[in-house]
PDB file of C-alpha atoms and ligand atoms in Angstrom:
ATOM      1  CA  UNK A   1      10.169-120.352  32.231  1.00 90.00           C
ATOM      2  CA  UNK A   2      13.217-121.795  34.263  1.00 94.00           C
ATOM      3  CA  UNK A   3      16.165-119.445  35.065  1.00 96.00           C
ATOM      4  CA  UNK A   4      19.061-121.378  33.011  1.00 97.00           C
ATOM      5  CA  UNK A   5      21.134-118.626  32.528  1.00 96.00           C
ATOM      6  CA  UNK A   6      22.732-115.647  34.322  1.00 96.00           C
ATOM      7  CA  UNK A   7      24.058-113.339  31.696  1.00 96.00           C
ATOM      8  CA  UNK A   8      24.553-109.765  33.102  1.00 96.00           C
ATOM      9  CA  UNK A   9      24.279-107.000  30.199  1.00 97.00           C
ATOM     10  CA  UNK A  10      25.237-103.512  31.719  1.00 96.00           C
ATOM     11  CA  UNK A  11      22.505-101.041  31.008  1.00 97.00           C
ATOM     12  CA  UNK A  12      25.159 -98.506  30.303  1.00 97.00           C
ATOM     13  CA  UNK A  13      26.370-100.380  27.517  1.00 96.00           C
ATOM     14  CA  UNK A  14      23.440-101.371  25.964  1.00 96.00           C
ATOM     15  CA  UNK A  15      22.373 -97.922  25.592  1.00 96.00           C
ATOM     16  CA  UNK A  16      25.889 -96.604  23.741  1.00 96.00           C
ATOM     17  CA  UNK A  17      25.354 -99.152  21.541  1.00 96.00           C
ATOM     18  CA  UNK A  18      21.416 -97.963  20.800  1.00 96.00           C
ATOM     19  CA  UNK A  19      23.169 -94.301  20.512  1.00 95.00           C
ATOM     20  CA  UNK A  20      25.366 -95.801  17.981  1.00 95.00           C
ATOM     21  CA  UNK A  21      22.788 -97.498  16.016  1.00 96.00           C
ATOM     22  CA  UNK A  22      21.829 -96.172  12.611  1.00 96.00           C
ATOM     23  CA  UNK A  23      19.600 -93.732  12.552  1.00 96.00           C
ATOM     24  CA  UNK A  24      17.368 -92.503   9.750  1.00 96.00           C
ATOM     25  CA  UNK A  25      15.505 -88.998   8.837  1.00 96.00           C
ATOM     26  CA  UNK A  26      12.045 -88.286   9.533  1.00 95.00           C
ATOM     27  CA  UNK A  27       9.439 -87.016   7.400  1.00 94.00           C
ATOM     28  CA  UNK A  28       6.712 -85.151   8.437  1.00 94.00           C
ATOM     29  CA  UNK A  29       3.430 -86.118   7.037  1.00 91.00           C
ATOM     30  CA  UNK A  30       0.878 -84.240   5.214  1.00 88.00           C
ATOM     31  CA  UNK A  31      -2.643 -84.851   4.146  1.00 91.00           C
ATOM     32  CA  UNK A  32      -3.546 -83.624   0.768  1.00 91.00           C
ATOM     33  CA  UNK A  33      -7.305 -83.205  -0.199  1.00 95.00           C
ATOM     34  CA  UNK A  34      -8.044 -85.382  -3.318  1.00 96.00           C
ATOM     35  CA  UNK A  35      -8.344 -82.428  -6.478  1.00 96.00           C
ATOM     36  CA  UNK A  36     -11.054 -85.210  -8.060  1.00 96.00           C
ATOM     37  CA  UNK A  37     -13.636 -84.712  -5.517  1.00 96.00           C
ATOM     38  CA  UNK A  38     -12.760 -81.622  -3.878  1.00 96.00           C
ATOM     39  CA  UNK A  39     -12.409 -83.857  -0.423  1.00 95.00           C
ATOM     40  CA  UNK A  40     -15.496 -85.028  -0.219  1.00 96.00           C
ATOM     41  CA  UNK A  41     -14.831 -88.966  -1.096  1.00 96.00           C
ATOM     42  CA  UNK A  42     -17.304 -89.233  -3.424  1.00 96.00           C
ATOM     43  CA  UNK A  43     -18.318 -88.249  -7.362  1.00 96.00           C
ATOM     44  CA  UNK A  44     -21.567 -88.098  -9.678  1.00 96.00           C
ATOM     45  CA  UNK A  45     -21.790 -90.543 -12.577  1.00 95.00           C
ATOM     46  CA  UNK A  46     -23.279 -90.219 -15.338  1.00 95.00           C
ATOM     47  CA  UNK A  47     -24.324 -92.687 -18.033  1.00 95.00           C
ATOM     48  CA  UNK A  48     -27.016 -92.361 -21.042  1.00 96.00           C
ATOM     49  CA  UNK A  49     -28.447 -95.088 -23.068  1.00 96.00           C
ATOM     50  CA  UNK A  50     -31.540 -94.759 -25.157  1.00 95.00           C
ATOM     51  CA  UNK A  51     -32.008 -91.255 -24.470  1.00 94.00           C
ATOM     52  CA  UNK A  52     -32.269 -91.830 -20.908  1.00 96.00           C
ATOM     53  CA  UNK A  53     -29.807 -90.410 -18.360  1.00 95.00           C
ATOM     54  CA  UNK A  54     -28.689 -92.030 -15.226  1.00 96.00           C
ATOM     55  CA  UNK A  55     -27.046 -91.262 -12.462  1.00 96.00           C
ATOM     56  CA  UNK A  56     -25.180 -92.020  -9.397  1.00 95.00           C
ATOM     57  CA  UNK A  57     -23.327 -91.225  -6.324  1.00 95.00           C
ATOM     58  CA  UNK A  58     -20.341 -93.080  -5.935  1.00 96.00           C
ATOM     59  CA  UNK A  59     -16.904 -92.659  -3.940  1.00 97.00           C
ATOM     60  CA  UNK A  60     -14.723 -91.369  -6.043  1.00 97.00           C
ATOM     61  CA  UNK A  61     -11.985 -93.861  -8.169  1.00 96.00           C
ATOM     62  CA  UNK A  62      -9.554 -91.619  -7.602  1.00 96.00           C
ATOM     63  CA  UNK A  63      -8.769 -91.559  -3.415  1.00 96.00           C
ATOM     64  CA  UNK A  64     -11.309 -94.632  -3.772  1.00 96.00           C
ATOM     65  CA  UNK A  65     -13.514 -92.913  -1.443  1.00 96.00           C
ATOM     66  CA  UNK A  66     -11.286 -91.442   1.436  1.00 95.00           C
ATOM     67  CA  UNK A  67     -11.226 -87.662  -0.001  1.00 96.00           C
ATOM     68  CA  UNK A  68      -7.751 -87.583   0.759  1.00 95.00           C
ATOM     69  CA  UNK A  69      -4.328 -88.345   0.355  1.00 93.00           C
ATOM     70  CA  UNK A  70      -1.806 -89.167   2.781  1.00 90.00           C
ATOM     71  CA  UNK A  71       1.832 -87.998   1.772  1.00 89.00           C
ATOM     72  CA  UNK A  72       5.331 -87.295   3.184  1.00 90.00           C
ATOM     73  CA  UNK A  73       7.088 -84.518   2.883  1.00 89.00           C
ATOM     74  CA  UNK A  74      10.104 -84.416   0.417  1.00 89.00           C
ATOM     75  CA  UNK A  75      12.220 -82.713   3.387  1.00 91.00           C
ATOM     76  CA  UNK A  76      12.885 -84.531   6.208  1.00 94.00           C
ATOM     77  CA  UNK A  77      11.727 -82.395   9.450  1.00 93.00           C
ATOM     78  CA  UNK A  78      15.488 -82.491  11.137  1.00 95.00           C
ATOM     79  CA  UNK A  79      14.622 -85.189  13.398  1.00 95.00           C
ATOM     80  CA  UNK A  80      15.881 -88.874  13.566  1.00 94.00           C
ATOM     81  CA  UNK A  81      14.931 -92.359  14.508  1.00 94.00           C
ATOM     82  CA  UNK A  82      16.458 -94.962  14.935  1.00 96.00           C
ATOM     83  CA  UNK A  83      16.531 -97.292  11.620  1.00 96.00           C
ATOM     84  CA  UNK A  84      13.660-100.164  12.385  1.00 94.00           C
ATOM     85  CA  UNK A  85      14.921-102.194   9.630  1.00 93.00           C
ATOM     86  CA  UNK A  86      18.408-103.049  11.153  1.00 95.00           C
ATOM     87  CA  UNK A  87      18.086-105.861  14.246  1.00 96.00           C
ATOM     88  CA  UNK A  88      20.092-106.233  17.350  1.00 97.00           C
ATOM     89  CA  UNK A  89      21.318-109.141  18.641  1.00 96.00           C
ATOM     90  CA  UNK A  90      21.329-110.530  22.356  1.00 96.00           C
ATOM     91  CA  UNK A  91      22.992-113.908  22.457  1.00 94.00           C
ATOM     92  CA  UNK A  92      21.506-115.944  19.938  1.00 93.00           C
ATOM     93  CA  UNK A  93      18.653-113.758  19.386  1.00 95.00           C
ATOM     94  CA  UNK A  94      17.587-111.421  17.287  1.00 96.00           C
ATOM     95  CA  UNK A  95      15.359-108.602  18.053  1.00 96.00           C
ATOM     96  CA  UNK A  96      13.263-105.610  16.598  1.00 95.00           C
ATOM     97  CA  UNK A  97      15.344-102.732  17.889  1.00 95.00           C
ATOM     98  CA  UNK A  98      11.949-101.622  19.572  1.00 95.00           C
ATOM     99  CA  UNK A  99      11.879-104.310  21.876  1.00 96.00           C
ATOM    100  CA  UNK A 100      15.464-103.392  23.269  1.00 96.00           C
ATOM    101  CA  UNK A 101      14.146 -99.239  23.659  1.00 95.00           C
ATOM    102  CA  UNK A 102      11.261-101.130  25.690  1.00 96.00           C
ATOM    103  CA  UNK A 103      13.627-103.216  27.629  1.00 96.00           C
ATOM    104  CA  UNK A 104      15.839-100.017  28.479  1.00 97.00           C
ATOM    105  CA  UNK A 105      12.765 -98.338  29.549  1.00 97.00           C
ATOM    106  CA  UNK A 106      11.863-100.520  32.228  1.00 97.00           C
ATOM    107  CA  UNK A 107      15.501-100.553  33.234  1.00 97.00           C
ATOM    108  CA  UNK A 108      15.096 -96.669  33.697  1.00 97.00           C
ATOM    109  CA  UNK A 109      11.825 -96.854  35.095  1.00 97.00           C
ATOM    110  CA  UNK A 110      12.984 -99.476  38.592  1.00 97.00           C
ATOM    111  CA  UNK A 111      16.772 -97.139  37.780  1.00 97.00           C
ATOM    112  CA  UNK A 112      18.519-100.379  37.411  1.00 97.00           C
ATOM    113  CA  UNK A 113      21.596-100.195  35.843  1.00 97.00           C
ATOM    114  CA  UNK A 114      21.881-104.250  35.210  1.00 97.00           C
ATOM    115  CA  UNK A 115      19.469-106.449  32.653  1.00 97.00           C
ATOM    116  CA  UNK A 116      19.940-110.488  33.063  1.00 97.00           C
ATOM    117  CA  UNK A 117      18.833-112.698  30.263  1.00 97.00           C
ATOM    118  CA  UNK A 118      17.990-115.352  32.851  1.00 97.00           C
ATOM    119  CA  UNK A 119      16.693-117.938  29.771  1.00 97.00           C
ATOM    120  CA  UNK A 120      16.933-118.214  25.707  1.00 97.00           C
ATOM    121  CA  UNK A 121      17.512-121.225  23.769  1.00 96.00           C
ATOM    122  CA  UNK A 122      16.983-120.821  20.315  1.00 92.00           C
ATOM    123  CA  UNK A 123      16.880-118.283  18.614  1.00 90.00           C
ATOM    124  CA  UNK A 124      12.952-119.095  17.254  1.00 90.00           C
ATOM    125  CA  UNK A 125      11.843-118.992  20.979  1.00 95.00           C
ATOM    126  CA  UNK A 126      11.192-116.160  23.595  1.00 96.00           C
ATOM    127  CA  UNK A 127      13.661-114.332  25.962  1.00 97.00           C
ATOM    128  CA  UNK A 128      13.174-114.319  28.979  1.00 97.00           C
ATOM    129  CA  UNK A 129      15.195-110.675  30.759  1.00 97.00           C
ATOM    130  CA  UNK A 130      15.274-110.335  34.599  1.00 97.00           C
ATOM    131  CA  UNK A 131      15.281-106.622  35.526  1.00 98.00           C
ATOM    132  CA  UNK A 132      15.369-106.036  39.394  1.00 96.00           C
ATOM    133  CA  UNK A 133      12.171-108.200  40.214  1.00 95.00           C
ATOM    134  CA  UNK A 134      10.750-107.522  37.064  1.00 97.00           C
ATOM    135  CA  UNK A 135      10.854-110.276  34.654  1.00 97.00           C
ATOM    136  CA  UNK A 136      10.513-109.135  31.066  1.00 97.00           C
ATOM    137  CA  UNK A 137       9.480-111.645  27.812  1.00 97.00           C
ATOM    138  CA  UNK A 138      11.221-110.198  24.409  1.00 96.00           C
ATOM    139  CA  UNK A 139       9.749-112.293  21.489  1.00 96.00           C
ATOM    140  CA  UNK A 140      12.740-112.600  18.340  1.00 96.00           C
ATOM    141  CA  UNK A 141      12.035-111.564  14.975  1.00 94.00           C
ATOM    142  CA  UNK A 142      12.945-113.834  12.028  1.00 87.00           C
ATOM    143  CA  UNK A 143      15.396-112.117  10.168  1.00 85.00           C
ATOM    144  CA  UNK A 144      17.079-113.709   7.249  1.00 86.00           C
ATOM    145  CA  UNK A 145      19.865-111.316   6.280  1.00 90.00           C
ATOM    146  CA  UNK A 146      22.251-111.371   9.256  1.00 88.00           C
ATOM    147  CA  UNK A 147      24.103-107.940   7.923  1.00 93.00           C
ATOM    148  CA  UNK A 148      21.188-106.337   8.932  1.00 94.00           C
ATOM    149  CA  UNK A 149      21.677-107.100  12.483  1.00 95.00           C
ATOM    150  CA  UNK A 150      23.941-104.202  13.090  1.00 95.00           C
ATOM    151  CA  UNK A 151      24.520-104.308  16.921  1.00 93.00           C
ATOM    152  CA  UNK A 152      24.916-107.339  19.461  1.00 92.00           C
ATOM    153  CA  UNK A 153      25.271-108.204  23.187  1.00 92.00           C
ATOM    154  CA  UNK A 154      26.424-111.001  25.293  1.00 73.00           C
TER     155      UNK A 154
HETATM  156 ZN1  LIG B   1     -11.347 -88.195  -4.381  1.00 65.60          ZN
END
């Protein structure tokens, strides 16, 4: 991809605006044996016609076969993350706000304190972020309802 653009975004601001992004509780999650089958995934059937028994050894309908169940807790553990369902906008773009973490990682990792967004046209296709030498591809996600993008840049 060409270099069309030269559009400085301070790393210092980009991360008070991921401090200021919404954040949401976590839960801590718990596995729960399945009370049907003890655990073990799977149950004896039974079934009798004409006086003659049968049965079988089959995972159980209950977990359907896993022998156990995977729950959250109903308090959340004290600790937050950021909200993954809100967005955050860089130019005309709109990204998962994992992909900006990621892109302030490798800003902290070559300690620059300066991302470029050296190339974006619309807002369907790839970014294209020049960090030091490091040239860094961010992929948009679709997102239809534009109040959820709750942050922006450049
Ligand atoms: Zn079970």
């Amino acid at each position: 991809m060409d270099f069309i653009l030269d559009k400085k975004i301070s790393v210092s601001e980009l991360k008070e605006k991921i401090n200021a992004f919404p954040k949401v509780d976590c839960f801590d999650e718990q596995e729960k044996e399945c009370d049907a089958c003890s655990g073990y995934g799977d149950v004896d059937f039974e079934f009798s016609h004409n006086g003659k028994d049968y049965e079988s050894n089959q995972d159980c309908p209950v977990c359907d076969g896993s022998g156990v169940f995977n729950t959250v807790s109903k308090q959340p553990n004290g600790k937050k993350e950021l909200d993954y369902n809100k967005f955050f906008g860089i130019g005309n773009s709109v990204f998962n706000v994992l992909r900006i973490e990621e892109l302030l990682q490798v800003a902290e990792t070559l300690k620059s304190d300066e991302i470029t967004l050296v190339n974006q046209t619309q807002a369907n296709k790839a970014s294209l972020f020049k960090i030091k030498e490091v040239e860094v591809l961010l992929m948009p996600t679709i997102c239809n309802d534009l109040s959820n993008v709750v942050q922006n840049v450049a």
